[in-house]
Short mmCIF file of C-alpha atoms and ligand atoms in Angstrom, two decimals:
data_model
loop_
_atom_site.label_atom_id
_atom_site.label_comp_id
_atom_site.label_asym_id
_atom_site.label_seq_id
_atom_site.Cartn_x
_atom_site.Cartn_y
_atom_site.Cartn_z
CA MET A 215 85.66 -44.16 -174.53
CA GLU A 216 83.12 -46.89 -174.84
CA LYS A 217 81.50 -47.20 -178.23
CA ALA A 218 77.75 -47.56 -178.41
CA ARG A 219 77.01 -51.24 -178.73
CA SER A 220 76.05 -52.22 -182.21
CA SER A 221 74.24 -55.47 -182.67
CA PHE A 222 73.99 -58.29 -185.15
CA SER A 223 71.26 -57.51 -187.62
CA SER A 224 69.82 -61.00 -187.59
CA ARG A 225 70.03 -64.25 -185.71
CA LEU A 226 71.76 -65.83 -188.68
CA GLY A 227 74.39 -63.09 -188.52
CA PHE A 228 74.96 -63.88 -184.86
CA VAL A 229 75.17 -67.62 -185.42
CA LEU A 230 77.59 -67.22 -188.30
CA ALA A 231 79.87 -64.86 -186.41
CA ALA A 232 79.91 -67.08 -183.33
CA ALA A 233 80.44 -70.16 -185.50
CA GLY A 234 83.31 -68.35 -187.23
CA SER A 235 84.96 -67.95 -183.87
CA ALA A 236 84.15 -71.51 -182.81
CA VAL A 237 85.22 -73.38 -185.94
CA GLY A 238 88.96 -73.26 -186.27
CA LEU A 239 92.13 -75.14 -185.55
CA GLY A 240 90.42 -76.58 -182.51
CA ASN A 241 88.18 -78.66 -184.74
CA ILE A 242 90.61 -79.65 -187.42
CA TRP A 243 93.96 -79.81 -185.67
CA ARG A 244 93.27 -80.27 -181.95
CA PHE A 245 90.21 -82.53 -181.87
CA PRO A 246 91.66 -85.37 -184.01
CA TYR A 247 94.91 -85.57 -182.06
CA LEU A 248 93.06 -85.69 -178.76
CA VAL A 249 90.83 -88.47 -180.08
CA ALA A 250 93.97 -90.33 -181.06
CA LYS A 251 95.69 -89.71 -177.76
CA TYR A 252 92.81 -90.51 -175.44
CA GLY A 253 91.37 -93.65 -176.88
CA GLY A 254 89.18 -93.10 -179.93
CA GLY A 255 85.54 -94.06 -179.41
CA MET A 256 85.43 -93.43 -175.67
CA PHE A 257 86.75 -89.92 -176.15
CA ILE A 258 84.15 -89.25 -178.85
CA LEU A 259 81.33 -90.56 -176.69
CA ILE A 260 82.37 -88.45 -173.71
CA TYR A 261 82.90 -85.46 -175.96
CA ILE A 262 79.37 -85.63 -177.34
CA ILE A 263 77.89 -86.00 -173.85
CA VAL A 264 79.96 -83.06 -172.65
CA VAL A 265 78.81 -80.83 -175.53
CA LEU A 266 75.17 -81.72 -174.92
CA THR A 267 75.41 -80.93 -171.21
CA PHE A 268 78.26 -78.59 -170.25
CA GLY A 269 78.84 -77.08 -173.67
CA PHE A 270 75.19 -76.24 -174.20
CA SER A 271 74.59 -74.96 -170.66
CA LEU A 272 77.73 -72.87 -170.44
CA MET A 273 77.13 -71.32 -173.82
CA ILE A 274 73.60 -70.36 -172.80
CA ALA A 275 74.98 -68.93 -169.56
CA GLU A 276 77.68 -66.91 -171.32
CA ILE A 277 75.52 -65.58 -174.13
CA GLY A 278 72.80 -64.82 -171.57
CA LEU A 279 75.23 -62.96 -169.30
CA GLY A 280 76.46 -60.93 -172.24
CA ARG A 281 73.05 -60.01 -173.55
CA LYS A 282 71.65 -59.27 -170.12
CA THR A 283 74.44 -56.89 -169.17
CA GLY A 284 75.48 -55.60 -172.58
CA GLN A 285 79.07 -55.93 -171.39
CA SER A 286 82.14 -57.98 -172.19
CA ALA A 287 83.54 -60.60 -169.80
CA ILE A 288 85.17 -58.69 -166.97
CA LYS A 289 82.52 -56.01 -166.71
CA ALA A 290 79.60 -58.41 -167.10
CA TYR A 291 80.42 -60.15 -163.81
CA THR A 292 81.11 -56.91 -161.99
CA LYS A 293 77.89 -55.36 -163.20
CA LEU A 294 75.80 -58.16 -161.73
CA ASP A 295 77.81 -58.53 -158.53
CA LYS A 296 80.64 -56.21 -157.50
CA LYS A 297 82.37 -58.85 -155.40
CA CYS A 298 82.79 -61.12 -158.40
CA SER A 299 85.06 -59.09 -160.63
CA ALA A 300 87.83 -61.68 -160.19
CA PHE A 301 85.63 -64.22 -162.00
CA GLY A 302 85.86 -62.20 -165.16
CA VAL A 303 89.60 -61.79 -164.77
CA ILE A 304 90.19 -65.57 -164.84
CA ASN A 305 88.15 -65.74 -168.05
CA ALA A 306 90.37 -63.02 -169.42
CA ILE A 307 93.70 -64.73 -168.74
CA VAL A 308 92.82 -67.71 -170.93
CA PRO A 309 92.81 -65.96 -174.33
CA ILE A 310 96.01 -64.11 -173.40
CA ILE A 311 97.78 -67.47 -173.22
CA ILE A 312 95.99 -69.11 -176.14
CA THR A 313 96.29 -66.36 -178.77
CA PRO A 314 100.09 -66.57 -179.15
CA TYR A 315 100.38 -70.31 -179.58
CA TYR A 316 97.27 -70.36 -181.77
CA CYS A 317 99.24 -68.10 -184.11
CA VAL A 318 102.18 -70.52 -184.04
CA ILE A 319 99.92 -73.33 -185.29
CA GLY A 320 98.38 -70.88 -187.77
CA GLY A 321 101.94 -70.37 -189.04
CA TRP A 322 102.32 -74.12 -189.57
CA VAL A 323 99.15 -74.06 -191.68
CA LEU A 324 100.60 -71.25 -193.81
CA LYS A 325 103.87 -73.13 -194.21
CA PHE A 326 102.02 -76.19 -195.46
CA LEU A 327 99.93 -74.11 -197.82
CA TRP A 328 103.08 -72.60 -199.27
CA ALA A 329 104.76 -76.00 -199.45
CA TYR A 330 101.92 -77.43 -201.54
CA ILE A 331 101.97 -74.41 -203.82
CA THR A 332 105.67 -74.90 -204.50
CA THR A 333 106.29 -78.64 -204.09
CA PRO A 334 104.64 -81.83 -205.38
CA ALA A 335 102.60 -83.71 -202.81
CA LYS A 336 104.75 -86.86 -203.02
CA VAL A 337 107.92 -84.93 -202.20
CA ILE A 338 106.24 -83.36 -199.16
CA ALA A 339 105.15 -86.75 -197.86
CA ASP A 340 108.53 -88.38 -198.51
CA THR A 341 110.63 -85.68 -196.88
CA GLY A 342 108.60 -85.72 -193.68
CA LEU A 343 108.13 -81.98 -193.94
CA PHE A 344 106.77 -81.47 -190.46
CA ALA A 345 109.73 -82.90 -188.60
CA SER A 346 112.26 -81.03 -190.70
CA PHE A 347 110.29 -77.82 -190.36
CA ALA A 348 108.81 -77.49 -186.88
CA PHE A 349 111.06 -79.85 -184.94
CA ASN A 350 114.33 -78.74 -186.42
CA ALA A 351 116.66 -77.44 -183.72
CA ALA A 352 119.24 -76.42 -186.32
CA GLU A 353 116.86 -74.12 -188.19
CA PRO A 354 114.52 -72.41 -185.78
CA VAL A 355 114.00 -69.29 -187.88
CA GLU A 356 111.54 -70.56 -190.46
CA PRO A 357 108.69 -71.55 -188.12
CA ILE A 358 109.15 -68.20 -186.40
CA LEU A 359 108.76 -66.35 -189.69
CA TRP A 360 105.55 -68.22 -190.50
CA PHE A 361 104.28 -67.52 -186.99
CA LEU A 362 105.06 -63.82 -187.46
CA LEU A 363 103.26 -63.82 -190.80
CA PHE A 364 100.13 -65.36 -189.31
CA LEU A 365 100.25 -62.99 -186.34
CA GLY A 366 100.83 -60.09 -188.75
CA ILE A 367 97.79 -61.01 -190.83
CA THR A 368 95.67 -61.21 -187.67
CA VAL A 369 96.93 -57.84 -186.43
CA VAL A 370 96.37 -56.13 -189.78
CA ILE A 371 92.81 -57.40 -189.98
CA VAL A 372 92.07 -56.23 -186.44
CA CYS A 373 93.76 -52.84 -186.99
CA ILE A 374 92.14 -51.89 -190.23
CA GLY A 375 88.85 -53.21 -188.94
CA VAL A 376 87.90 -55.54 -191.75
CA GLU A 377 86.68 -58.32 -189.49
CA LYS A 378 83.25 -57.93 -191.06
CA GLY A 379 84.71 -58.43 -194.52
CA ILE A 380 86.58 -61.52 -193.41
CA GLU A 381 83.47 -62.89 -191.77
CA ASN A 382 81.53 -62.33 -194.98
CA VAL A 383 84.12 -64.17 -197.03
CA SER A 384 84.26 -67.01 -194.57
CA LYS A 385 80.49 -67.41 -194.83
CA PHE A 386 81.13 -68.77 -198.29
CA LEU A 387 84.32 -70.59 -197.46
CA MET A 388 83.07 -72.47 -194.42
CA PRO A 389 80.50 -74.53 -196.36
CA LEU A 390 83.26 -75.29 -198.84
CA LEU A 391 85.45 -76.46 -195.97
CA VAL A 392 82.66 -78.80 -194.89
CA VAL A 393 82.36 -80.24 -198.40
CA LEU A 394 86.10 -80.74 -198.64
CA VAL A 395 86.43 -82.35 -195.23
CA VAL A 396 83.53 -84.68 -196.08
CA GLY A 397 85.28 -85.59 -199.33
CA VAL A 398 88.61 -86.29 -197.65
CA ALA A 399 86.86 -88.24 -194.89
CA ILE A 400 85.07 -90.45 -197.42
CA TYR A 401 88.31 -90.99 -199.29
CA CYS A 402 90.18 -91.94 -196.11
CA CYS A 403 87.46 -94.25 -194.86
CA THR A 404 87.54 -96.24 -198.09
CA LEU A 405 91.31 -96.81 -198.05
CA PRO A 406 92.36 -100.41 -197.55
CA GLY A 407 93.00 -100.95 -193.86
CA ALA A 408 90.86 -98.00 -192.80
CA ASN A 409 88.28 -100.27 -191.15
CA GLU A 410 90.47 -100.76 -188.11
CA GLY A 411 90.61 -96.99 -187.77
CA ILE A 412 86.88 -96.50 -188.14
CA LYS A 413 86.36 -99.10 -185.44
CA TYR A 414 88.87 -97.36 -183.20
CA TYR A 415 87.07 -94.07 -183.85
CA LEU A 416 83.54 -95.25 -183.23
CA LYS A 417 83.78 -98.06 -180.71
CA PRO A 418 84.15 -96.94 -177.10
CA ASN A 419 86.53 -99.01 -175.03
CA MET A 420 85.72 -99.08 -171.32
CA ASN A 421 89.41 -99.10 -170.40
CA ASP A 422 89.71 -95.56 -171.72
CA LEU A 423 87.16 -94.21 -169.29
CA LYS A 424 89.56 -92.27 -167.05
CA PRO A 425 89.37 -88.85 -165.38
CA ILE A 426 92.01 -87.56 -167.75
CA THR A 427 89.89 -88.56 -170.76
CA VAL A 428 86.91 -86.73 -169.31
CA LEU A 429 89.06 -83.69 -168.57
CA ALA A 430 90.51 -83.72 -172.08
CA ALA A 431 87.05 -84.02 -173.65
CA MET A 432 85.62 -81.32 -171.43
CA THR A 433 88.34 -78.79 -172.04
CA GLN A 434 88.39 -79.56 -175.76
CA ALA A 435 84.67 -78.78 -175.83
CA PHE A 436 85.34 -75.44 -174.14
CA PHE A 437 88.21 -74.66 -176.50
CA SER A 438 86.32 -75.67 -179.60
CA LEU A 439 83.13 -73.85 -178.67
CA SER A 440 85.13 -70.76 -177.62
CA LEU A 441 83.81 -71.05 -174.05
CA ALA A 442 85.32 -70.26 -170.63
CA MET A 443 87.22 -67.28 -171.90
CA GLY A 444 84.62 -64.61 -172.05
CA ILE A 445 84.24 -64.61 -175.82
CA MET A 446 80.63 -65.75 -175.92
CA ILE A 447 79.81 -63.14 -173.27
CA THR A 448 81.07 -60.48 -175.64
CA TYR A 449 79.20 -61.97 -178.59
CA GLY A 450 76.05 -62.19 -176.48
CA SER A 451 76.33 -58.52 -175.65
CA TYR A 452 75.91 -57.78 -179.35
CA MET A 453 72.87 -60.01 -179.76
CA LYS A 454 69.44 -58.50 -180.27
CA LYS A 455 66.83 -59.00 -177.58
CA ASP A 456 64.30 -60.71 -179.83
CA ASN A 457 66.70 -63.38 -181.10
CA SER A 458 66.52 -66.88 -179.68
CA ILE A 459 69.52 -67.69 -177.51
CA GLU A 460 68.57 -71.34 -177.22
CA LYS A 461 68.21 -72.02 -180.93
CA SER A 462 71.42 -70.18 -181.73
CA THR A 463 73.27 -72.16 -179.09
CA TRP A 464 72.09 -75.49 -180.47
CA GLN A 465 73.09 -74.49 -183.97
CA ILE A 466 76.57 -73.38 -182.98
CA CYS A 467 77.12 -76.54 -180.91
CA ALA A 468 75.88 -78.80 -183.72
CA PHE A 469 77.89 -77.13 -186.46
CA ASP A 470 81.10 -77.01 -184.47
CA THR A 471 80.83 -80.61 -183.28
CA GLY A 472 79.90 -81.84 -186.76
CA ILE A 473 83.04 -80.34 -188.25
CA ALA A 474 85.23 -81.77 -185.50
CA LEU A 475 83.78 -85.27 -185.93
CA LEU A 476 84.33 -85.09 -189.68
CA ALA A 477 87.89 -83.88 -189.29
CA GLY A 478 88.57 -86.83 -187.02
CA LEU A 479 87.12 -89.13 -189.62
CA ALA A 480 89.44 -87.63 -192.21
CA ILE A 481 92.50 -88.27 -190.05
CA ILE A 482 92.12 -91.25 -187.70
CA PRO A 483 91.21 -93.99 -190.23
CA ALA A 484 94.09 -92.76 -192.38
CA VAL A 485 96.48 -93.35 -189.48
CA PHE A 486 95.60 -97.02 -189.64
CA ALA A 487 95.51 -97.23 -193.42
CA LEU A 488 98.68 -95.28 -194.19
CA GLY A 489 100.70 -94.67 -191.11
CA SER A 490 101.27 -96.92 -188.22
CA PRO A 491 99.14 -96.93 -185.09
CA GLU A 492 102.08 -95.48 -183.09
CA THR A 493 101.45 -92.24 -184.99
CA LEU A 494 98.31 -91.95 -182.86
CA LYS A 495 100.53 -90.79 -180.04
CA SER A 496 102.18 -88.01 -182.01
CA GLY A 497 100.12 -85.27 -180.36
CA PRO A 498 99.96 -81.79 -181.88
CA SER A 499 101.81 -82.87 -185.01
CA LEU A 500 99.29 -85.59 -185.97
CA MET A 501 97.39 -83.69 -188.65
CA PHE A 502 100.62 -82.41 -190.19
CA ILE A 503 102.07 -85.91 -190.37
CA ILE A 504 99.04 -87.85 -191.60
CA LEU A 505 97.42 -85.51 -194.12
CA PRO A 506 100.53 -85.24 -196.34
CA GLN A 507 100.46 -89.05 -196.65
CA VAL A 508 96.78 -88.87 -197.60
CA PHE A 509 97.30 -86.15 -200.18
CA ALA A 510 100.31 -87.91 -201.69
CA ASN A 511 98.18 -90.94 -202.47
CA MET A 512 95.12 -89.12 -203.72
CA ALA A 513 94.26 -88.18 -207.30
CA MET A 514 94.69 -84.39 -207.60
CA GLY A 515 96.17 -84.55 -204.12
CA ARG A 516 98.23 -81.40 -204.50
CA PHE A 517 95.30 -79.31 -205.66
CA ILE A 518 93.09 -80.63 -202.89
CA ALA A 519 95.83 -79.99 -200.34
CA ILE A 520 96.15 -76.37 -201.46
CA LEU A 521 92.41 -75.87 -201.22
CA PHE A 522 92.32 -77.61 -197.86
CA PHE A 523 95.03 -75.47 -196.30
CA ILE A 524 93.48 -72.26 -197.70
CA LEU A 525 90.19 -73.16 -196.05
CA VAL A 526 91.81 -74.18 -192.77
CA PHE A 527 93.72 -70.92 -192.86
CA PHE A 528 90.47 -68.96 -193.17
CA ALA A 529 88.89 -70.93 -190.36
CA ALA A 530 91.96 -70.23 -188.23
CA VAL A 531 91.99 -66.52 -189.02
CA THR A 532 88.34 -65.99 -188.09
CA SER A 533 89.18 -67.58 -184.74
CA SER A 534 92.48 -65.77 -184.22
CA ILE A 535 90.92 -62.35 -184.85
CA SER A 536 88.28 -63.05 -182.25
CA LEU A 537 90.95 -64.21 -179.80
CA PHE A 538 93.20 -61.21 -180.50
CA GLU A 539 90.34 -58.74 -180.31
CA THR A 540 89.30 -60.18 -176.95
CA VAL A 541 92.77 -59.68 -175.50
CA VAL A 542 92.87 -56.12 -176.83
CA SER A 543 89.55 -55.24 -175.25
CA ILE A 544 90.54 -56.83 -171.95
CA ILE A 545 93.64 -54.66 -171.82
CA ILE A 546 91.60 -51.57 -172.70
CA ASP A 547 89.14 -52.36 -169.91
CA GLN A 548 91.65 -53.41 -167.27
CA LEU A 549 94.52 -50.99 -167.82
CA LYS A 550 92.37 -48.19 -169.18
CA ALA A 551 94.80 -48.18 -172.09
CA LYS A 552 94.14 -46.55 -175.45
CA ARG A 553 93.19 -49.00 -178.19
CA GLN A 554 96.44 -48.41 -180.03
CA ASN A 555 98.57 -49.09 -176.94
CA SER A 556 96.50 -52.06 -176.10
CA ILE A 557 97.17 -53.54 -179.55
CA ILE A 558 100.90 -52.98 -179.04
CA ILE A 559 100.82 -54.71 -175.63
CA THR A 560 98.90 -57.63 -177.14
CA ILE A 561 101.47 -57.97 -179.92
CA LEU A 562 104.28 -58.01 -177.34
CA ILE A 563 102.57 -60.73 -175.32
CA CYS A 564 102.05 -62.73 -178.49
CA LEU A 565 105.69 -62.34 -179.44
CA ILE A 566 106.99 -63.54 -176.08
CA ILE A 567 104.69 -66.53 -175.63
CA GLY A 568 104.64 -67.32 -179.35
CA LEU A 569 108.44 -67.29 -179.70
CA LEU A 570 108.83 -69.54 -176.68
CA SER A 571 106.22 -71.92 -178.12
CA SER A 572 107.89 -72.02 -181.49
CA LEU A 573 111.45 -72.36 -180.16
CA GLY A 574 110.29 -74.99 -177.69
CA TYR A 575 109.95 -77.45 -180.55
CA GLY A 576 113.39 -76.51 -181.87
CA PRO A 577 116.50 -75.33 -180.04
CA LEU A 578 114.74 -75.11 -176.69
CA GLU A 579 113.42 -78.64 -176.83
CA ASN A 580 115.36 -79.62 -173.74
CA MET A 581 113.90 -76.81 -171.73
CA THR A 582 110.64 -78.15 -170.40
CA VAL A 583 108.14 -76.97 -167.83
CA ILE A 584 106.73 -79.78 -165.68
CA GLY A 585 107.97 -82.18 -168.31
CA MET A 586 106.26 -80.44 -171.22
CA GLN A 587 107.52 -78.45 -174.14
CA PHE A 588 106.50 -74.81 -174.04
CA LEU A 589 103.63 -75.02 -176.52
CA ASP A 590 102.23 -78.09 -174.79
CA PHE A 591 102.66 -76.39 -171.44
CA PHE A 592 100.78 -73.24 -172.51
CA ASP A 593 98.08 -75.44 -173.98
CA PHE A 594 97.92 -77.46 -170.74
CA ILE A 595 97.83 -74.53 -168.36
CA SER A 596 95.21 -72.58 -170.32
CA ASN A 597 93.01 -75.49 -171.35
CA SER A 598 93.38 -78.05 -168.61
CA VAL A 599 93.74 -75.78 -165.60
CA LEU A 600 92.44 -72.26 -166.19
CA MET A 601 89.48 -73.08 -168.43
CA PRO A 602 87.93 -75.60 -166.02
CA ILE A 603 88.39 -73.05 -163.24
CA ALA A 604 86.75 -70.33 -165.33
CA ALA A 605 83.91 -72.70 -166.23
CA PHE A 606 83.50 -73.66 -162.56
CA LEU A 607 83.29 -70.02 -161.54
CA THR A 608 80.71 -69.29 -164.22
CA CYS A 609 78.60 -72.22 -162.97
CA VAL A 610 78.85 -70.96 -159.38
CA PHE A 611 78.10 -67.41 -160.44
CA VAL A 612 75.03 -68.27 -162.48
CA GLY A 613 73.87 -71.24 -160.38
CA TRP A 614 74.34 -69.81 -156.91
CA ILE A 615 75.16 -66.11 -156.91
CA ILE A 616 72.79 -64.50 -159.39
CA GLY A 617 70.67 -67.65 -159.72
CA PRO A 618 69.71 -69.51 -162.93
CA LYS A 619 66.46 -67.52 -163.11
CA ALA A 620 68.42 -64.44 -164.13
CA ILE A 621 69.61 -66.24 -167.26
CA ILE A 622 66.36 -68.13 -167.85
CA SER A 623 64.42 -64.89 -167.95
CA GLU A 624 66.95 -63.52 -170.43
CA VAL A 625 66.60 -66.61 -172.64
CA GLU A 626 62.81 -66.32 -172.47
CA SER A 627 62.75 -62.57 -172.94
CA ASN A 628 61.81 -63.07 -176.59
CA LYS A 629 58.66 -64.89 -175.36
CA GLU A 630 59.88 -68.30 -176.50
CA LYS A 631 59.88 -71.17 -174.09
CA PHE A 632 63.31 -72.36 -172.90
CA SER A 633 62.86 -76.04 -173.78
CA TRP A 634 65.97 -77.44 -172.08
CA LYS A 635 65.56 -75.33 -168.96
CA LYS A 636 65.73 -78.28 -166.54
CA LEU A 637 68.96 -79.59 -168.03
CA PHE A 638 70.43 -76.11 -167.87
CA VAL A 639 69.59 -75.66 -164.18
CA ILE A 640 70.83 -79.11 -163.16
CA VAL A 641 74.11 -78.73 -165.03
CA ILE A 642 74.84 -75.16 -163.95
CA LYS A 643 73.91 -75.65 -160.30
CA TYR A 644 74.98 -79.18 -159.45
CA VAL A 645 76.56 -81.39 -162.07
CA GLY A 646 78.83 -78.73 -163.53
CA PRO A 647 80.58 -77.51 -160.38
CA ILE A 648 80.87 -80.98 -158.82
CA VAL A 649 82.16 -82.78 -161.90
CA ILE A 650 84.60 -80.01 -162.77
CA VAL A 651 86.15 -80.03 -159.30
CA LEU A 652 86.38 -83.83 -159.15
CA ILE A 653 87.89 -84.11 -162.59
CA LEU A 654 90.32 -81.28 -162.05
CA VAL A 655 91.59 -82.65 -158.74
CA ALA A 656 91.86 -86.20 -160.08
CA SER A 657 93.74 -85.08 -163.15
CA ILE A 658 96.16 -82.87 -161.27
CA LEU A 659 96.89 -85.70 -158.85
CA GLN A 660 97.37 -88.00 -161.78
CA ALA A 661 99.70 -85.56 -163.53
CA MET A 662 101.72 -85.37 -160.31
CA GLY A 663 101.89 -89.14 -160.19
CA LYS A 664 99.91 -89.35 -156.94
CA LEU A 665 96.96 -91.20 -158.40
CA SER A 666 96.80 -93.93 -160.93
CA ILE A 667 93.41 -94.64 -162.37
N1 LIG B 282 87.18 -72.18 -180.98
C1 LIG B 282 88.36 -71.93 -181.73
C2 LIG B 282 88.81 -73.19 -182.42
O1 LIG B 282 88.20 -74.20 -182.31
C3 LIG B 282 89.47 -71.40 -180.91
C4 LIG B 282 89.05 -70.20 -180.20
C5 LIG B 282 88.93 -70.25 -178.87
C6 LIG B 282 88.73 -69.06 -180.89
C7 LIG B 282 88.50 -69.15 -178.22
C8 LIG B 282 88.30 -67.97 -180.24
C9 LIG B 282 88.19 -68.03 -178.89
O2 LIG B 282 89.80 -73.19 -183.09
#
């Protein structure tokens, strides 16, 4: 049943496709609220260090594994070592949990887009649209409909196989998104009172250096770079042998991190200038609370808001199709299901987890799992527990089971020198596994109230 593997025609094609998967809600919605929640500058500093070490090394390892074996996640591990098939399975569980709630947030983006098309920006800011929409226990249907619409769009694109078309369109839209985010960031940073926010954003505070901050930064880097869930293994399997893995990896890391940093700069200073610093704690709703205030005060705010949400929507769709497609191919591989059945199973999983996530902010708000609402719980279990485990296993696999040489020779197979080879080996063999275990244990103990740091 397996199709012959096609490959990206150029390195640029590979970088753009991988960047399309990487840049998404993670950069624009998730990164800023984590910065706000975990202490501004310290989070940023740790995040950058994590991208330069773990992010870079893991991406090299995943792309290398994919290109070496020509297989997607589960099979790539098995092909190199039969005993390690479970490693791939852990990678595979992560996107199954993320895809549904990603579509719920995608639905929020669509709702806001529609709201700006139909309603003046001032009205949206004054009515507190987000609370009355997503957190409204009395009217749970609307967020569900927007979630279904976003999921539907994702499914249609995957079914009729126009991912390529979407990726081509987003090639033009992504630079526009960058321009727009830069514009909004400049605007926000020049608002009266924004200085406090810029300071908060850029100045690390030693008191925020806690295991939980490191865990949050680390898992956000994995989420944002689409790591620890087998996606980059699949992308790597489509990469041509003469393309440079190292250069591509640096470019994807730089582009993705640049957009995240800019998005934070468009949101955090505005919290200080327009909202109140307590808003920093608002978690997943931060972007949807702050940006309406920004747009309401801005010249041509409504027009800019429409453009902004269109672009965020495209960024989100290029990520959601890669997430959805990964789940579909996992089910095909694992259950030996036909593609059509596998799509149906994926839709069902999305409906169950997605509906719970959406209702968890409405009528089911009192039903929590370990003290968290459903969406937060799914986000926690996939990002803060499973992803570090998947990353740990990949480090052990590459560092100790097949040995870093296997990947180094793949990186150098195009006859270019692997310039950051030493860093790669140290991170994959020693720093990665040790730090991940320490951080994971400390954070779990902390979450259980057994450790206060
Ligand atoms: N990296 C994407 C984002 O930042 C999310 C994603 C994760 C997409 C994994 C595909 C795979 O939004």
